[in-house]
PDB file of C-alpha atoms in Angstrom:
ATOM      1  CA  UNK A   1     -34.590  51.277 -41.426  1.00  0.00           C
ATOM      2  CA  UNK A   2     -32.052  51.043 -38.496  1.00  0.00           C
ATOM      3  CA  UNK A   3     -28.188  51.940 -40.198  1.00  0.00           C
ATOM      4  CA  UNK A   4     -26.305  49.049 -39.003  1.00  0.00           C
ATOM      5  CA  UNK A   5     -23.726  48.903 -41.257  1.00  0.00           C
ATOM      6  CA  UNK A   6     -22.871  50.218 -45.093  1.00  0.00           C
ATOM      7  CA  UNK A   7     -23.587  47.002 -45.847  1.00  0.00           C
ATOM      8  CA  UNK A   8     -26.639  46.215 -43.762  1.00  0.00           C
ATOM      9  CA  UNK A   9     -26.862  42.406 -44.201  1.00  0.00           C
ATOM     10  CA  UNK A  10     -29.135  41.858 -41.273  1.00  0.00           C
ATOM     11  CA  UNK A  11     -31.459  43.950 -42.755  1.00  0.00           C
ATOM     12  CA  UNK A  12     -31.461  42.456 -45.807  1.00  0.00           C
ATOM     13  CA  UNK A  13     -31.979  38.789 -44.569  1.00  0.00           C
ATOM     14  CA  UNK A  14     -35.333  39.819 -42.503  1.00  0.00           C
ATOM     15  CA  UNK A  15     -36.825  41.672 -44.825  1.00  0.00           C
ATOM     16  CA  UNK A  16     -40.131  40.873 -44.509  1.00  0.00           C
ATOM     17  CA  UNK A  17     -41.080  42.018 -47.975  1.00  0.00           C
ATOM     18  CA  UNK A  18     -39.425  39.757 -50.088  1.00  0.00           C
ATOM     19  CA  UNK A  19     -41.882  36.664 -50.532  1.00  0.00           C
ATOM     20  CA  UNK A  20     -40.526  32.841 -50.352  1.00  0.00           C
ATOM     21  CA  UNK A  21     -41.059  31.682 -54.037  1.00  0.00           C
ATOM     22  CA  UNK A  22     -39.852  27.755 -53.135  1.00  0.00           C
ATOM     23  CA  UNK A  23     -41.660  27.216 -49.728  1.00  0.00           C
ATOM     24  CA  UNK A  24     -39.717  29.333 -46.338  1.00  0.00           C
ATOM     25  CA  UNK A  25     -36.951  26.753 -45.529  1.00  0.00           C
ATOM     26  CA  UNK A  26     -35.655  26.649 -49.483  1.00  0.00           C
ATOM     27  CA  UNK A  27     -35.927  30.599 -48.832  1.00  0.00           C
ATOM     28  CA  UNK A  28     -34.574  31.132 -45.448  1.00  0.00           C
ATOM     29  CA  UNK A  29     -31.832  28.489 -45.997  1.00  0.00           C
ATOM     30  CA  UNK A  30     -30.643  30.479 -49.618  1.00  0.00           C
ATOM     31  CA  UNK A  31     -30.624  34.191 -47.450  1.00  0.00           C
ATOM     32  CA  UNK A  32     -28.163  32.891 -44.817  1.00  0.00           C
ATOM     33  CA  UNK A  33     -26.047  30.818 -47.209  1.00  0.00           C
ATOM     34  CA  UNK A  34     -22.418  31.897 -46.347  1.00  0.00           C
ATOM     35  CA  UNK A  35     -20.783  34.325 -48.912  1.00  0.00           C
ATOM     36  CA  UNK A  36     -17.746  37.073 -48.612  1.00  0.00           C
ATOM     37  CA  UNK A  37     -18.410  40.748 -48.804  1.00  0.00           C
ATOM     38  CA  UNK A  38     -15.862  43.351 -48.957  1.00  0.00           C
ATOM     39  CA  UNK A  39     -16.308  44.995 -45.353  1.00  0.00           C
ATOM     40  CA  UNK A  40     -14.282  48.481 -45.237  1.00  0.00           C
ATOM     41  CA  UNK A  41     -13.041  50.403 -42.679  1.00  0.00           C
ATOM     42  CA  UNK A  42     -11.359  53.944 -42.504  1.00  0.00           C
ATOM     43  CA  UNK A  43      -8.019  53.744 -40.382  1.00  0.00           C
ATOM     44  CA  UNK A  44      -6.522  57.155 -39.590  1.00  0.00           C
ATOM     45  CA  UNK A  45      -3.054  56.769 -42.291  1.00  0.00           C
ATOM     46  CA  UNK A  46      -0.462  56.008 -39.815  1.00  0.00           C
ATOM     47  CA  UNK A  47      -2.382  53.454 -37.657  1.00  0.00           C
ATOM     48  CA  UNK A  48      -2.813  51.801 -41.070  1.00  0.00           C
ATOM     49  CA  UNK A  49       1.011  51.686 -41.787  1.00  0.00           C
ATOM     50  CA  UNK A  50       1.572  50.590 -37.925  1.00  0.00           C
ATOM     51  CA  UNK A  51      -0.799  48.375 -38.403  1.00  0.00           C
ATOM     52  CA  UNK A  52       0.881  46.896 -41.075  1.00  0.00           C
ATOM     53  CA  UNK A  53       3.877  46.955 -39.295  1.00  0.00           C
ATOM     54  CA  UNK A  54       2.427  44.824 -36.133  1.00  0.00           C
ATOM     55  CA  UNK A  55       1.053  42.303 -38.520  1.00  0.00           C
ATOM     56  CA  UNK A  56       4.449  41.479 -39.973  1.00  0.00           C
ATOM     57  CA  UNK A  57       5.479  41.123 -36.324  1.00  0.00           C
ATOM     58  CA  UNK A  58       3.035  38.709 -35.599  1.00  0.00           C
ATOM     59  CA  UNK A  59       3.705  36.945 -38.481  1.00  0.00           C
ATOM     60  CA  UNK A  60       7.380  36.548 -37.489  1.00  0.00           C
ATOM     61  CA  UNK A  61       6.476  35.493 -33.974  1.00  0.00           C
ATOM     62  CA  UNK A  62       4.171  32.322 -35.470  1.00  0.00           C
ATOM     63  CA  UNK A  63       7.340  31.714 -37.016  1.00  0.00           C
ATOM     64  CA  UNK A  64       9.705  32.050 -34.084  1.00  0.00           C
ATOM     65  CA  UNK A  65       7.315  29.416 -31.846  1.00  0.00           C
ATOM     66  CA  UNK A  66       6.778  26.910 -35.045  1.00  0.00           C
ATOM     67  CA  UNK A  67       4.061  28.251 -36.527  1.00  0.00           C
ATOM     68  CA  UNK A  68       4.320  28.724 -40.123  1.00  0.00           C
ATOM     69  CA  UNK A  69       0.930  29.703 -41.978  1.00  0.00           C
ATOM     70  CA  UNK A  70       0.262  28.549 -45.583  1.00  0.00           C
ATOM     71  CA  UNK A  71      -0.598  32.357 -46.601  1.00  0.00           C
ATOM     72  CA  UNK A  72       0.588  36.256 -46.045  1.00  0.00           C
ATOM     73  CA  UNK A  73      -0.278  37.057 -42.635  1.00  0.00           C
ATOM     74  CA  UNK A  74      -1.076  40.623 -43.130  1.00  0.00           C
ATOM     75  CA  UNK A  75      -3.406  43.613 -41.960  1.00  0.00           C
ATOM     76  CA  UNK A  76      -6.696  42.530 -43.882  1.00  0.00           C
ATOM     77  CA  UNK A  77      -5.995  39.123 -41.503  1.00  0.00           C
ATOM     78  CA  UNK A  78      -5.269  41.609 -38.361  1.00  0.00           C
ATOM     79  CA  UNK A  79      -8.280  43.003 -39.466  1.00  0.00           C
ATOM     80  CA  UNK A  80     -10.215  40.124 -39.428  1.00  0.00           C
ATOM     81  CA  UNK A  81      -8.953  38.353 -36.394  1.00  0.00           C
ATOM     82  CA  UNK A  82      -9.471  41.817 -34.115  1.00  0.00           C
ATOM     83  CA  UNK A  83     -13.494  41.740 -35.518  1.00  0.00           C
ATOM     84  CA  UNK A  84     -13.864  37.895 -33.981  1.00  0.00           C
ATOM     85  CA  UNK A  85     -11.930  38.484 -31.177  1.00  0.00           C
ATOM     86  CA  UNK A  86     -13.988  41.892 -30.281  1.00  0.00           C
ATOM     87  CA  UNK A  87     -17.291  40.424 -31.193  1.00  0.00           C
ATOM     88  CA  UNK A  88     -16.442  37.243 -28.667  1.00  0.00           C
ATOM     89  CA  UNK A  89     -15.221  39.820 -25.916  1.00  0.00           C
ATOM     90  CA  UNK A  90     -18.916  41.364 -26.329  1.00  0.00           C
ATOM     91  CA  UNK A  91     -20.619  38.417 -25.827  1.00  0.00           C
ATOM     92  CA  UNK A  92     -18.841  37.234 -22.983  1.00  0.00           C
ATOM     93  CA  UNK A  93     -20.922  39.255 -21.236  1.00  0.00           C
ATOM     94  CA  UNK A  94     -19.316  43.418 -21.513  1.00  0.00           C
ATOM     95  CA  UNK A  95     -21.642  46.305 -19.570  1.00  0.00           C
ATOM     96  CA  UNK A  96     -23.432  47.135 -22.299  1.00  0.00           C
ATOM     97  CA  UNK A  97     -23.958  50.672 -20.741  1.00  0.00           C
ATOM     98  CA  UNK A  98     -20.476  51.205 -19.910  1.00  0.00           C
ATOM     99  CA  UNK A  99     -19.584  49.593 -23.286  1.00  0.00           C
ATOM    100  CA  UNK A 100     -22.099  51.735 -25.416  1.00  0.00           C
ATOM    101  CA  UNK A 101     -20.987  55.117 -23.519  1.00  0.00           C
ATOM    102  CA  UNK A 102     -17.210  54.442 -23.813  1.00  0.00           C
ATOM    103  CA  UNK A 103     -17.653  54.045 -28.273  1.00  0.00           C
ATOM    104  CA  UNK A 104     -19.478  56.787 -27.982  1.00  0.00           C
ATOM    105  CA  UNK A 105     -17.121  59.290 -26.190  1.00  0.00           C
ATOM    106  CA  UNK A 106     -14.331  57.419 -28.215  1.00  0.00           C
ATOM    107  CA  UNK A 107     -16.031  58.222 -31.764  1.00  0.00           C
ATOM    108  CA  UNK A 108     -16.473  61.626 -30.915  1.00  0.00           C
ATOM    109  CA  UNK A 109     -12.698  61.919 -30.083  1.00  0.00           C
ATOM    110  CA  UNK A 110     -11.487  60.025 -33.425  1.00  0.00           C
ATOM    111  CA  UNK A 111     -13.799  62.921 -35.217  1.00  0.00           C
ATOM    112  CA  UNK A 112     -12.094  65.544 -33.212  1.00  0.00           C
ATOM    113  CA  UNK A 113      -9.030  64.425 -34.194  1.00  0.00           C
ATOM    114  CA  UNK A 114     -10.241  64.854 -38.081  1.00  0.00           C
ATOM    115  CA  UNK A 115     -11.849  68.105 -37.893  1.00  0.00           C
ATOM    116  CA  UNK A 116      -8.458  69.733 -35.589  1.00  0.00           C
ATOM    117  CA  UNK A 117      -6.513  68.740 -38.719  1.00  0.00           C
ATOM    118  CA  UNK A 118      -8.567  70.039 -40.807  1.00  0.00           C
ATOM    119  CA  UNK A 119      -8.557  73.037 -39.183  1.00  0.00           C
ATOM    120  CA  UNK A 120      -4.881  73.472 -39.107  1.00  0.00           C
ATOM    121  CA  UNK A 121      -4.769  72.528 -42.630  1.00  0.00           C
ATOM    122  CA  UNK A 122      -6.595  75.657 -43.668  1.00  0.00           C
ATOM    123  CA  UNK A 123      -4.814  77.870 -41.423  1.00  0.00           C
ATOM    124  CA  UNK A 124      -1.809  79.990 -42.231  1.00  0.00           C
ATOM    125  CA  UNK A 125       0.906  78.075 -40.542  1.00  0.00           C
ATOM    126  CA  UNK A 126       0.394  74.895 -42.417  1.00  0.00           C
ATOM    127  CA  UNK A 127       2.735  73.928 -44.916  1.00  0.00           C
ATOM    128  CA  UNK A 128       2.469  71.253 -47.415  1.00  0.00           C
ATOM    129  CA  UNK A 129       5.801  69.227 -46.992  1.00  0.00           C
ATOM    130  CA  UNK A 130       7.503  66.555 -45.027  1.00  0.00           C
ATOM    131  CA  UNK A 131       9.560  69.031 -42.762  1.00  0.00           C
ATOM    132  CA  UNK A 132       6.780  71.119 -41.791  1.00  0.00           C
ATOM    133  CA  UNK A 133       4.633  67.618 -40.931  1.00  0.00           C
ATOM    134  CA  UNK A 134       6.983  66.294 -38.541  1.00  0.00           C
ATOM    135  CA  UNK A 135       6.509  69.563 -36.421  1.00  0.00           C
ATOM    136  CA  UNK A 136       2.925  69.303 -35.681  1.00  0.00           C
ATOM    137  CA  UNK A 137       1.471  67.983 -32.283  1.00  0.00           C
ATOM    138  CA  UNK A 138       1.708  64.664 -31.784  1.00  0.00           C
ATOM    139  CA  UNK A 139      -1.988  64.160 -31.000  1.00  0.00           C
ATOM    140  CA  UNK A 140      -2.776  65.404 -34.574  1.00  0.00           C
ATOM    141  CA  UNK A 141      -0.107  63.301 -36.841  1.00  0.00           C
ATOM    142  CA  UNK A 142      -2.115  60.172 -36.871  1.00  0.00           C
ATOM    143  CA  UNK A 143      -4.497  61.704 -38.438  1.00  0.00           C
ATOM    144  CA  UNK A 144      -2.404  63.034 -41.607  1.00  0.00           C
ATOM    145  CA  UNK A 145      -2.984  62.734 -43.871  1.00  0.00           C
ATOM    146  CA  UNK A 146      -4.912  62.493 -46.226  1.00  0.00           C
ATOM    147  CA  UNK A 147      -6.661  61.405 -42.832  1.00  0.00           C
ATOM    148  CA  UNK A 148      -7.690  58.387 -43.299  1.00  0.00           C
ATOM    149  CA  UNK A 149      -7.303  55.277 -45.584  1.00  0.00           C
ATOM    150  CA  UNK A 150      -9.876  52.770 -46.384  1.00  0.00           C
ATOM    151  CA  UNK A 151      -8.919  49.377 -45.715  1.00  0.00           C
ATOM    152  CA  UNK A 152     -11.076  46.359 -47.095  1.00  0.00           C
ATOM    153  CA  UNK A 153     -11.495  42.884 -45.654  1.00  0.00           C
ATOM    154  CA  UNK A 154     -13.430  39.976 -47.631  1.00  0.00           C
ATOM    155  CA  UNK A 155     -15.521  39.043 -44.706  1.00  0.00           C
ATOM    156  CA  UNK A 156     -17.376  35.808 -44.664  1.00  0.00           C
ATOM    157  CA  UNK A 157     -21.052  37.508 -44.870  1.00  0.00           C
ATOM    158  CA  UNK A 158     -22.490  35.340 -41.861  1.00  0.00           C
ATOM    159  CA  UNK A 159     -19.515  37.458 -39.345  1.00  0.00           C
ATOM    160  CA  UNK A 160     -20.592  40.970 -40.493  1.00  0.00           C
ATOM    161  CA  UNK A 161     -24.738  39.680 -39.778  1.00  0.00           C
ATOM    162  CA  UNK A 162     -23.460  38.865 -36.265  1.00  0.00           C
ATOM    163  CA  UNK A 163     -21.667  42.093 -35.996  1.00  0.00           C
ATOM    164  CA  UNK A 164     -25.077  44.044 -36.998  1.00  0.00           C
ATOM    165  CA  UNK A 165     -27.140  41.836 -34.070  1.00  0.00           C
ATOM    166  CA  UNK A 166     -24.986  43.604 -31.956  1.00  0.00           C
ATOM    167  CA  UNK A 167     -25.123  46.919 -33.155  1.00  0.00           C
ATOM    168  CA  UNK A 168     -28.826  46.137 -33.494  1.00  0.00           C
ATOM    169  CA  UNK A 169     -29.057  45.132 -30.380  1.00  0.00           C
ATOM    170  CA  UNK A 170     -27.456  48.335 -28.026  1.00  0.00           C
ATOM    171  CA  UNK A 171     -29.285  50.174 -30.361  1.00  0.00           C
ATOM    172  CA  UNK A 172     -32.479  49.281 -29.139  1.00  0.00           C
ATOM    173  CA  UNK A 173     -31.566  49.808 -25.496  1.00  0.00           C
ATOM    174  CA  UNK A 174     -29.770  52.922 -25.954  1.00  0.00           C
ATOM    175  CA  UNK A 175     -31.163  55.434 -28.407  1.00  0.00           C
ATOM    176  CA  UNK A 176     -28.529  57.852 -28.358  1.00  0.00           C
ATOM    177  CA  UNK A 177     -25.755  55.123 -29.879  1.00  0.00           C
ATOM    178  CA  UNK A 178     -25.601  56.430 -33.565  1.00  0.00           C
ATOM    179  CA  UNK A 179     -22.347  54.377 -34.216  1.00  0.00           C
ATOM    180  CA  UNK A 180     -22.462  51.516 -36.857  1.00  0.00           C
ATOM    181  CA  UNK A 181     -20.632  48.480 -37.112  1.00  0.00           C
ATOM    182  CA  UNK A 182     -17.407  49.531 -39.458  1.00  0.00           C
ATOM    183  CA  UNK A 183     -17.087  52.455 -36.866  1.00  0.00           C
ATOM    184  CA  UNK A 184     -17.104  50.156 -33.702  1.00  0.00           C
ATOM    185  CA  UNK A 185     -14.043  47.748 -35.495  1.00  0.00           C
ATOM    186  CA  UNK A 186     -12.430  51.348 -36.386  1.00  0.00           C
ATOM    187  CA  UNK A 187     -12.145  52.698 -32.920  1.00  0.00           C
ATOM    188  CA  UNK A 188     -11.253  48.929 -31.314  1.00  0.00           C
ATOM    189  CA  UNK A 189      -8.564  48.892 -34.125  1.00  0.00           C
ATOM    190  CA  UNK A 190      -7.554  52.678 -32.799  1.00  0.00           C
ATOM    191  CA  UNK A 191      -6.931  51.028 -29.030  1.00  0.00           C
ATOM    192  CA  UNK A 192      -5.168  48.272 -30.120  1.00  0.00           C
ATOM    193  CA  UNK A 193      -3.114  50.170 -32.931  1.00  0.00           C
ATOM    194  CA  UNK A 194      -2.157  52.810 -29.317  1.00  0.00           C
ATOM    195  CA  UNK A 195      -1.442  49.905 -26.825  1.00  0.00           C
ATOM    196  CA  UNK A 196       1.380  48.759 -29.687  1.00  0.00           C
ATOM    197  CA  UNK A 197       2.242  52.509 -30.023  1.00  0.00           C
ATOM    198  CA  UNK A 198       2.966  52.736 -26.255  1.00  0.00           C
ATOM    199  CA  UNK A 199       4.609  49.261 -25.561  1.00  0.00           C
ATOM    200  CA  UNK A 200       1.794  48.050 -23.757  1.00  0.00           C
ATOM    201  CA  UNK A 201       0.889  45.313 -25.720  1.00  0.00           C
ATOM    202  CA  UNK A 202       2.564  41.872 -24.848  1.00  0.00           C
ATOM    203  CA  UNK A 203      -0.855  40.211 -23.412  1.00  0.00           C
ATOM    204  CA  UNK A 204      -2.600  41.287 -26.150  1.00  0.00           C
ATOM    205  CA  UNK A 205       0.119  39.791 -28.747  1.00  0.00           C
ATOM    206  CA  UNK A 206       0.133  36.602 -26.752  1.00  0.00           C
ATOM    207  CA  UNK A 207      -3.549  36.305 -26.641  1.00  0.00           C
ATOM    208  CA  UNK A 208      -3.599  36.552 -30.668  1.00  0.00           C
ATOM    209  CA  UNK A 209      -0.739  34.317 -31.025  1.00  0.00           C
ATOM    210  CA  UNK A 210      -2.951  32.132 -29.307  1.00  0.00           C
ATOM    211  CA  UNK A 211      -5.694  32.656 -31.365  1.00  0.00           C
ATOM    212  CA  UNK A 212      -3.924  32.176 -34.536  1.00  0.00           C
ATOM    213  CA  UNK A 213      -2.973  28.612 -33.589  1.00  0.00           C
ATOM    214  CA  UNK A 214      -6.520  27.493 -33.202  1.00  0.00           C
ATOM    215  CA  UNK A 215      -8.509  30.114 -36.501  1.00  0.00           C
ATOM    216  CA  UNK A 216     -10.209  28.582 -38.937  1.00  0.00           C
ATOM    217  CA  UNK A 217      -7.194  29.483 -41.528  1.00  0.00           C
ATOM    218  CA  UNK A 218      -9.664  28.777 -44.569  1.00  0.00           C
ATOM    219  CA  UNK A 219     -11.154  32.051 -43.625  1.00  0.00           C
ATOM    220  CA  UNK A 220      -7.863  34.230 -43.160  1.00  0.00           C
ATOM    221  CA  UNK A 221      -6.917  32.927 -46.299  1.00  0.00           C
ATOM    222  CA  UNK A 222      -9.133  34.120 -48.723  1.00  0.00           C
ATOM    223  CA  UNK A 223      -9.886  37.879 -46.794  1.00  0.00           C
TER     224      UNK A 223
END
């Protein structure tokens, strides 16, 4: 079975072991019947708190231009609206080569990252408290610690399934892609998270300003 995802919904839906018990359109219709599934991703700690950070932002810019949302825009929304948007930027036709090598070289760096802390951690200059933390190289901190935090999104289950066809479908034309789809929205999350970091990210806030005047705000509201 090809690892899509950790929740492998594609997979699931064509299975073609399961027999129709009430004829294949009563069958077919009840396996892609829209449901929400708790889709998780692990965010190196402090591009979760910036990330939380940047959200609020946004949410006080909808404000600022008239825009004033019925919910908490917050980072399981970022979350969410980052996933469409990447998916759509996909499908708009990205080099898949180009597209497939640059995750790859990027998930190797994110697990880098990791492992270098981990390393430090163990060695003999590491000390366990704030001061000492605030010393170490900035390529390392976001990574501190305790490296990562898992951060869930109640996905409608229909989005992750078109997430997997993608993954699914690089896969296929390029066997040395081991990535799967919670690891793609981590890394894209990573860029975004280091364009805000650096200052560099006015189109990109505009473009999801944009974006959150036209969503489907049923959906944003109950992730």
């Amino acid at each position: 079975m090809m690892k899509l995802s950790r929740l492998n919904l594609l997979d699931e839906m064509l299975d073609e072991t399961e027999e129709p018990k009430k004829g294949f359109l009563s069958w077919f219709s009840s396996r892609i019947k829209s449901h929400r599934r708790l889709f998780k991703i692990e965010i190196p700690k402090y591009y979760y708190h910036r990330g939380e950070m940047y959200a609020k932002f946004l949410d006080h810019e909808l404000l600022d231009q008239g825009v004033e949302l019925d919910y908490q825009f917050g980072l399981s929304q970022l979350i969410y609206v980052i996933y469409d948007d990447y998916l759509r930027l996909i499908q708009r036709g990205a080099n898949m080569h180009s597209f497939a090598k640059h995750l790859i070289k990027q998930k190797r760096v994110v697990m880098q990252g990791t492992q270098n802390v981990r390393d430090w951690e163990q060695s003999s200059h590491y000390q366990y408290n704030a001061i000492e933390r605030q010393r170490i190289s900035p390529a390392l901190s976001p990574y501190l610690t305790d490296h990562t935090v898992t951060a869930g999104v109640m996905m409608e289950e229909d989005d992750i399934r078109d997430g997997e066809m993608i993954v699914r479908d690089i896969k296929r034309q390029y066997e040395e892609f081991n990535l799967i789809l919670e690891e793609m929205i981590q890394i894209r999350y990573v860029e975004i998270m280091d364009s805000v970091i650096a200052g560099e990210s006015g189109d990109m806030t505009k473009e999801i300003i944009k974006l959150l005047k036209t969503y489907e705000m049923e959906k944003l509201k109950r992730c």
